Amino acid sequence: MRVLLDTLAELPHHHRDPFDRLLAVQAQGIPIITGDDQIAQYDVEVLRPDADR
């Protein structure tokens, strides 16, 4: 848990939403499905939902 909090504290402030920042830290190789362009600024894989559906 401490490592997670340290990583969160060191994360650049690309995104102001604390929940989304926590998702970016916890992803650890797991893609995040979102249409939020700000999360893509972190070092995480982002899958975008299909806008046509």
mmCIF file of N, CA and C in Angstrom:
data_model
loop_
_atom_site.group_PDB
_atom_site.id
_atom_site.type_symbol
_atom_site.label_atom_id
_atom_site.label_comp_id
_atom_site.label_asym_id
_atom_site.label_seq_id
_atom_site.Cartn_x
_atom_site.Cartn_y
_atom_site.Cartn_z
ATOM 1 N N MET A 1 0.830 -1.195 0.000
ATOM 2 C CA MET A 1 0.000 0.000 0.000
ATOM 3 C C MET A 1 0.872 1.255 0.000
ATOM 4 N N ARG A 2 1.970 1.218 0.751
ATOM 5 C CA ARG A 2 2.850 2.381 0.844
ATOM 6 C C ARG A 2 3.468 2.715 -0.518
ATOM 7 N N VAL A 3 3.849 1.680 -1.263
ATOM 8 C CA VAL A 3 4.432 1.894 -2.592
ATOM 9 C C VAL A 3 3.413 2.566 -3.498
ATOM 10 N N LEU A 4 2.171 2.140 -3.406
ATOM 11 C CA LEU A 4 1.099 2.730 -4.204
ATOM 12 C C LEU A 4 0.928 4.216 -3.877
ATOM 13 N N LEU A 5 0.946 4.543 -2.599
ATOM 14 C CA LEU A 5 0.799 5.943 -2.187
ATOM 15 C C LEU A 5 1.996 6.782 -2.610
ATOM 16 N N ASP A 6 3.203 6.204 -2.527
ATOM 17 C CA ASP A 6 4.394 6.926 -2.971
ATOM 18 C C ASP A 6 4.336 7.194 -4.471
ATOM 19 N N THR A 7 3.917 6.190 -5.232
ATOM 20 C CA THR A 7 3.787 6.356 -6.680
ATOM 21 C C THR A 7 2.746 7.407 -7.015
ATOM 22 N N LEU A 8 1.635 7.396 -6.294
ATOM 23 C CA LEU A 8 0.585 8.387 -6.511
ATOM 24 C C LEU A 8 1.096 9.793 -6.224
ATOM 25 N N ALA A 9 1.891 9.941 -5.174
ATOM 26 C CA ALA A 9 2.435 11.246 -4.813
ATOM 27 C C ALA A 9 3.405 11.765 -5.874
ATOM 28 N N GLU A 10 4.098 10.853 -6.559
ATOM 29 C CA GLU A 10 5.085 11.247 -7.575
ATOM 30 C C GLU A 10 4.472 11.414 -8.961
ATOM 31 N N LEU A 11 3.222 11.046 -9.123
ATOM 32 C CA LEU A 11 2.555 11.107 -10.420
ATOM 33 C C LEU A 11 2.388 12.558 -10.871
ATOM 34 N N PRO A 12 2.726 12.864 -12.130
ATOM 35 C CA PRO A 12 2.509 14.224 -12.628
ATOM 36 C C PRO A 12 1.024 14.587 -12.559
ATOM 37 N N HIS A 13 0.724 15.843 -12.423
ATOM 38 C CA HIS A 13 -0.659 16.292 -12.270
ATOM 39 C C HIS A 13 -1.310 16.591 -13.619
ATOM 40 N N HIS A 14 -1.351 15.567 -14.495
ATOM 41 C CA HIS A 14 -2.038 15.717 -15.782
ATOM 42 C C HIS A 14 -3.544 15.734 -15.573
ATOM 43 N N HIS A 15 -3.980 15.094 -14.505
ATOM 44 C CA HIS A 15 -5.411 14.913 -14.279
ATOM 45 C C HIS A 15 -5.738 15.329 -12.851
ATOM 46 N N ARG A 16 -6.779 16.109 -12.666
ATOM 47 C CA ARG A 16 -7.132 16.608 -11.333
ATOM 48 C C ARG A 16 -8.054 15.673 -10.560
ATOM 49 N N ASP A 17 -8.696 14.727 -11.260
ATOM 50 C CA ASP A 17 -9.613 13.799 -10.605
ATOM 51 C C ASP A 17 -8.808 12.753 -9.823
ATOM 52 N N PRO A 18 -8.910 12.726 -8.498
ATOM 53 C CA PRO A 18 -8.103 11.795 -7.708
ATOM 54 C C PRO A 18 -8.412 10.325 -8.018
ATOM 55 N N PHE A 19 -9.653 10.001 -8.340
ATOM 56 C CA PHE A 19 -9.994 8.620 -8.675
ATOM 57 C C PHE A 19 -9.292 8.189 -9.959
ATOM 58 N N ASP A 20 -9.283 9.033 -10.964
ATOM 59 C CA ASP A 20 -8.619 8.698 -12.224
ATOM 60 C C ASP A 20 -7.109 8.602 -12.047
ATOM 61 N N ARG A 21 -6.546 9.448 -11.210
ATOM 62 C CA ARG A 21 -5.106 9.362 -10.911
ATOM 63 C C ARG A 21 -4.787 8.037 -10.230
ATOM 64 N N LEU A 22 -5.647 7.593 -9.330
ATOM 65 C CA LEU A 22 -5.458 6.318 -8.653
ATOM 66 C C LEU A 22 -5.571 5.157 -9.641
ATOM 67 N N LEU A 23 -6.505 5.238 -10.581
ATOM 68 C CA LEU A 23 -6.616 4.214 -11.624
ATOM 69 C C LEU A 23 -5.325 4.114 -12.436
ATOM 70 N N ALA A 24 -4.756 5.249 -12.785
ATOM 71 C CA ALA A 24 -3.521 5.270 -13.569
ATOM 72 C C ALA A 24 -2.385 4.591 -12.809
ATOM 73 N N VAL A 25 -2.321 4.790 -11.508
ATOM 74 C CA VAL A 25 -1.271 4.167 -10.696
ATOM 75 C C VAL A 25 -1.509 2.668 -10.570
ATOM 76 N N GLN A 26 -2.747 2.256 -10.397
ATOM 77 C CA GLN A 26 -3.054 0.855 -10.167
ATOM 78 C C GLN A 26 -3.078 0.005 -11.439
ATOM 79 N N ALA A 27 -3.135 0.617 -12.595
ATOM 80 C CA ALA A 27 -3.276 -0.127 -13.845
ATOM 81 C C ALA A 27 -2.187 -1.192 -14.007
ATOM 82 N N GLN A 28 -0.936 -0.872 -13.797
ATOM 83 C CA GLN A 28 0.193 -1.807 -13.837
ATOM 84 C C GLN A 28 0.075 -2.819 -14.969
ATOM 85 N N GLY A 29 -0.024 -2.343 -16.199
ATOM 86 C CA GLY A 29 -0.079 -3.217 -17.364
ATOM 87 C C GLY A 29 -1.487 -3.610 -17.793
ATOM 88 N N ILE A 30 -2.486 -3.223 -17.033
ATOM 89 C CA ILE A 30 -3.876 -3.510 -17.391
ATOM 90 C C ILE A 30 -4.434 -2.288 -18.116
ATOM 91 N N PRO A 31 -4.982 -2.464 -19.330
ATOM 92 C CA PRO A 31 -5.515 -1.306 -20.056
ATOM 93 C C PRO A 31 -6.690 -0.661 -19.324
ATOM 94 N N ILE A 32 -6.798 0.644 -19.468
ATOM 95 C CA ILE A 32 -7.914 1.400 -18.915
ATOM 96 C C ILE A 32 -8.839 1.756 -20.077
ATOM 97 N N ILE A 33 -10.106 1.427 -19.942
ATOM 98 C CA ILE A 33 -11.084 1.745 -20.989
ATOM 99 C C ILE A 33 -11.726 3.077 -20.618
ATOM 100 N N THR A 34 -11.458 4.097 -21.437
ATOM 101 C CA THR A 34 -11.974 5.435 -21.150
ATOM 102 C C THR A 34 -11.940 6.302 -22.400
ATOM 103 N N GLY A 35 -12.779 7.278 -22.426
ATOM 104 C CA GLY A 35 -12.757 8.292 -23.471
ATOM 105 C C GLY A 35 -12.056 9.552 -22.992
ATOM 106 N N ASP A 36 -11.510 9.518 -21.784
ATOM 107 C CA ASP A 36 -10.853 10.664 -21.161
ATOM 108 C C ASP A 36 -9.426 10.810 -21.689
ATOM 109 N N ASP A 37 -9.195 11.848 -22.474
ATOM 110 C CA ASP A 37 -7.871 12.059 -23.071
ATOM 111 C C ASP A 37 -6.784 12.361 -22.041
ATOM 112 N N GLN A 38 -7.140 12.869 -20.895
ATOM 113 C CA GLN A 38 -6.135 13.224 -19.888
ATOM 114 C C GLN A 38 -5.450 11.995 -19.306
ATOM 115 N N ILE A 39 -6.152 10.893 -19.165
ATOM 116 C CA ILE A 39 -5.534 9.685 -18.623
ATOM 117 C C ILE A 39 -4.464 9.170 -19.576
ATOM 118 N N ALA A 40 -4.654 9.357 -20.867
ATOM 119 C CA ALA A 40 -3.684 8.904 -21.863
ATOM 120 C C ALA A 40 -2.341 9.619 -21.713
ATOM 121 N N GLN A 41 -2.280 10.706 -20.978
ATOM 122 C CA GLN A 41 -1.022 11.418 -20.754
ATOM 123 C C GLN A 41 -0.115 10.676 -19.774
ATOM 124 N N TYR A 42 -0.680 9.734 -19.016
ATOM 125 C CA TYR A 42 0.120 8.918 -18.100
ATOM 126 C C TYR A 42 0.674 7.716 -18.850
ATOM 127 N N ASP A 43 1.610 7.031 -18.240
ATOM 128 C CA ASP A 43 2.239 5.870 -18.858
ATOM 129 C C ASP A 43 1.355 4.640 -18.648
ATOM 130 N N VAL A 44 0.165 4.654 -19.258
ATOM 131 C CA VAL A 44 -0.786 3.541 -19.173
ATOM 132 C C VAL A 44 -1.355 3.275 -20.560
ATOM 133 N N GLU A 45 -1.775 2.033 -20.776
ATOM 134 C CA GLU A 45 -2.433 1.693 -22.031
ATOM 135 C C GLU A 45 -3.904 2.089 -21.924
ATOM 136 N N VAL A 46 -4.384 2.834 -22.905
ATOM 137 C CA VAL A 46 -5.766 3.297 -22.900
ATOM 138 C C VAL A 46 -6.502 2.711 -24.094
ATOM 139 N N LEU A 47 -7.638 2.087 -23.814
ATOM 140 C CA LEU A 47 -8.527 1.608 -24.859
ATOM 141 C C LEU A 47 -9.707 2.557 -24.919
ATOM 142 N N ARG A 48 -10.008 3.056 -26.084
ATOM 143 C CA ARG A 48 -11.104 4.012 -26.233
ATOM 144 C C ARG A 48 -12.389 3.274 -26.603
ATOM 145 N N PRO A 49 -13.494 3.629 -25.967
ATOM 146 C CA PRO A 49 -14.772 2.999 -26.332
ATOM 147 C C PRO A 49 -15.161 3.379 -27.762
ATOM 148 N N ASP A 50 -15.860 2.512 -28.413
ATOM 149 C CA ASP A 50 -16.301 2.760 -29.781
ATOM 150 C C ASP A 50 -17.380 3.852 -29.768
ATOM 151 N N ALA A 51 -17.114 4.953 -30.402
ATOM 152 C CA ALA A 51 -18.036 6.095 -30.409
ATOM 153 C C ALA A 51 -19.260 5.845 -31.283
ATOM 154 N N ASP A 52 -19.195 4.843 -32.179
ATOM 155 C CA ASP A 52 -20.294 4.574 -33.100
ATOM 156 C C ASP A 52 -21.431 3.777 -32.460
ATOM 157 N N ARG A 53 -21.224 3.257 -31.302
ATOM 158 C CA ARG A 53 -22.258 2.409 -30.670
ATOM 159 C C ARG A 53 -23.170 3.209 -29.795
#
